[in-house]
Amino acid sequence: GGLGVSEQSAKDDAAANEKMRRLEARLEDAEARAVSAQSRASESARAAEEERSAREGAEARCATSASAEASANERAAALLRRVEELEGNVADAEATAVGAEDARKAAEDAISAANA
C-alpha cells in the first residue's frame, strides 16, 4: 500500500471526526428523547394528579351527599315519629271525646229517666 503516514493519519482523523459527529448526533437525539419522555412522564403525572384530585372531590361530594341523605333520613324519621305522636294524641283525643260523648249520653239518659 503506497499510502504515506500523513495520508493515513489524515484518514484516521477524518474517520475519528465522523465518529465523533455521529456520537454527538446520537447523544443529542437521546437527550431530545429523554426530554420528551420526561415531559410525557410529567404530563401523565399531572394527569394522574388531576384524576386523583377529581376522584377525591367526587368522593368528598359523595360523602357530603351521603351525610345530607343521612340527615334527611334522620329528619324524615323525626317527622315520622312526630306524626305518630300526633296520631297517638288524636287517637287519645278521640277516645276522650268518645268517653265524653258516652258520659253526656249517660247524663242525658239519667236526666230523661229522672224526668220521666
One Martini backbone bead per residue (centre of mass of N, CA, C, O) as a GRO file, in nm:
protein
  116
    1GLY     BB    1   0.089   0.039   0.027
    2GLY     BB    2   0.124   0.388  -0.087
    3LEU     BB    3   0.070   0.516   0.185
    4GLY     BB    4   0.119   0.762   0.379
    5VAL     BB    5   0.122   0.858   0.703
    6SER     BB    6  -0.033   1.126   0.670
    7GLU     BB    7  -0.274   1.015   0.513
    8GLN     BB    8  -0.365   0.809   0.729
    9SER     BB    9  -0.408   1.014   0.958
   10ALA     BB   10  -0.618   1.180   0.809
   11LYS     BB   11  -0.823   0.951   0.785
   12ASP     BB   12  -0.848   0.894   1.085
   13ASP     BB   13  -0.947   1.172   1.160
   14ALA     BB   14  -1.200   1.169   0.987
   15ALA     BB   15  -1.321   0.920   1.121
   16ALA     BB   16  -1.320   1.032   1.407
   17ASN     BB   17  -1.497   1.277   1.345
   18GLU     BB   18  -1.737   1.121   1.239
   19LYS     BB   19  -1.784   0.962   1.497
   20MET     BB   20  -1.832   1.207   1.677
   21ARG     BB   21  -2.072   1.320   1.527
   22ARG     BB   22  -2.252   1.070   1.564
   23LEU     BB   23  -2.243   1.069   1.873
   24GLU     BB   24  -2.360   1.352   1.910
   25ALA     BB   25  -2.623   1.296   1.763
   26ARG     BB   26  -2.712   1.067   1.951
   27LEU     BB   27  -2.710   1.235   2.206
   28GLU     BB   28  -2.918   1.444   2.121
   29ASP     BB   29  -3.140   1.242   2.066
   30ALA     BB   30  -3.145   1.125   2.352
   31GLU     BB   31  -3.208   1.391   2.491
   32ALA     BB   32  -3.471   1.448   2.344
   33ARG     BB   33  -3.610   1.190   2.437
   34ALA     BB   34  -3.581   1.245   2.738
   35VAL     BB   35  -3.739   1.505   2.743
   36SER     BB   36  -4.005   1.389   2.624
   37ALA     BB   37  -4.038   1.171   2.840
   38GLN     BB   38  -4.049   1.366   3.077
   39SER     BB   39  -4.293   1.530   2.980
   40ARG     BB   40  -4.480   1.287   2.967
   41ALA     BB   41  -4.451   1.208   3.263
   42SER     BB   42  -4.548   1.480   3.380
   43GLU     BB   43  -4.815   1.474   3.233
   44SER     BB   44  -4.917   1.204   3.361
   45ALA     BB   45  -4.884   1.301   3.648
   46ARG     BB   46  -5.081   1.535   3.621
   47ALA     BB   47  -5.322   1.364   3.534
   48ALA     BB   48  -5.323   1.187   3.787
   49GLU     BB   49  -5.364   1.419   3.984
   50GLU     BB   50  -5.630   1.519   3.867
   51GLU     BB   51  -5.778   1.252   3.902
   52ARG     BB   52  -5.740   1.234   4.206
   53SER     BB   53  -5.879   1.503   4.279
   54ALA     BB   54  -6.144   1.432   4.144
   55ARG     BB   55  -6.197   1.182   4.314
   56GLU     BB   56  -6.191   1.325   4.585
   57GLY     BB   57  -6.422   1.516   4.517
   58ALA     BB   58  -6.630   1.295   4.467
   59GLU     BB   59  -6.605   1.169   4.745
   60ALA     BB   60  -6.686   1.421   4.899
   61ARG     BB   61  -6.960   1.452   4.763
   62CYS     BB   62  -7.066   1.179   4.851
   63ALA     BB   63  -7.036   1.227   5.152
   64THR     BB   64  -7.217   1.475   5.157
   65SER     BB   65  -7.470   1.335   5.037
   66ALA     BB   66  -7.480   1.115   5.249
   67SER     BB   67  -7.515   1.309   5.492
   68ALA     BB   68  -7.762   1.446   5.379
   69GLU     BB   69  -7.926   1.189   5.362
   70ALA     BB   70  -7.905   1.114   5.658
   71SER     BB   71  -8.037   1.378   5.764
   72ALA     BB   72  -8.296   1.338   5.605
   73ASN     BB   73  -8.367   1.071   5.739
   74GLU     BB   74  -8.376   1.183   6.023
   75ARG     BB   75  -8.598   1.389   5.970
   76ALA     BB   76  -8.805   1.186   5.872
   77ALA     BB   77  -8.811   1.021   6.133
   78ALA     BB   78  -8.896   1.254   6.314
   79LEU     BB   79  -9.158   1.314   6.164
   80LEU     BB   80  -9.279   1.037   6.202
   81ARG     BB   81  -9.283   1.045   6.508
   82ARG     BB   82  -9.461   1.296   6.524
   83VAL     BB   83  -9.701   1.180   6.375
   84GLU     BB   84  -9.745   0.946   6.571
   85GLU     BB   85  -9.796   1.121   6.814
   86LEU     BB   86 -10.035   1.275   6.697
   87GLU     BB   87 -10.204   1.027   6.641
   88GLY     BB   88 -10.213   0.945   6.936
   89ASN     BB   89 -10.348   1.203   7.035
   90VAL     BB   90 -10.595   1.176   6.858
   91ALA     BB   91 -10.684   0.907   6.971
   92ASP     BB   92 -10.710   1.009   7.256
   93ALA     BB   93 -10.909   1.234   7.192
   94GLU     BB   94 -11.123   1.047   7.075
   95ALA     BB   95 -11.161   0.878   7.327
   96THR     BB   96 -11.240   1.113   7.501
   97ALA     BB   97 -11.479   1.201   7.331
   98VAL     BB   98 -11.630   0.937   7.354
   99GLY     BB   99 -11.646   0.944   7.659
  100ALA     BB  100 -11.797   1.213   7.672
  101GLU     BB  101 -12.035   1.122   7.504
  102ASP     BB  102 -12.117   0.894   7.690
  103ALA     BB  103 -12.157   1.071   7.941
  104ARG     BB  104 -12.372   1.253   7.815
  105LYS     BB  105 -12.573   1.033   7.752
  106ALA     BB  106 -12.599   0.932   8.037
  107ALA     BB  107 -12.699   1.195   8.148
  108GLU     BB  108 -12.947   1.222   7.969
  109ASP     BB  109 -13.074   0.959   8.055
  110ALA     BB  110 -13.097   1.034   8.351
  111ILE     BB  111 -13.274   1.280   8.304
  112SER     BB  112 -13.501   1.138   8.159
  113ALA     BB  113 -13.559   0.941   8.385
  114ALA     BB  114 -13.621   1.160   8.594
  115ASN     BB  115 -13.853   1.296   8.406
  116ALA     BB  116 -14.047   1.043   8.366
   0.00000   0.00000   0.00000
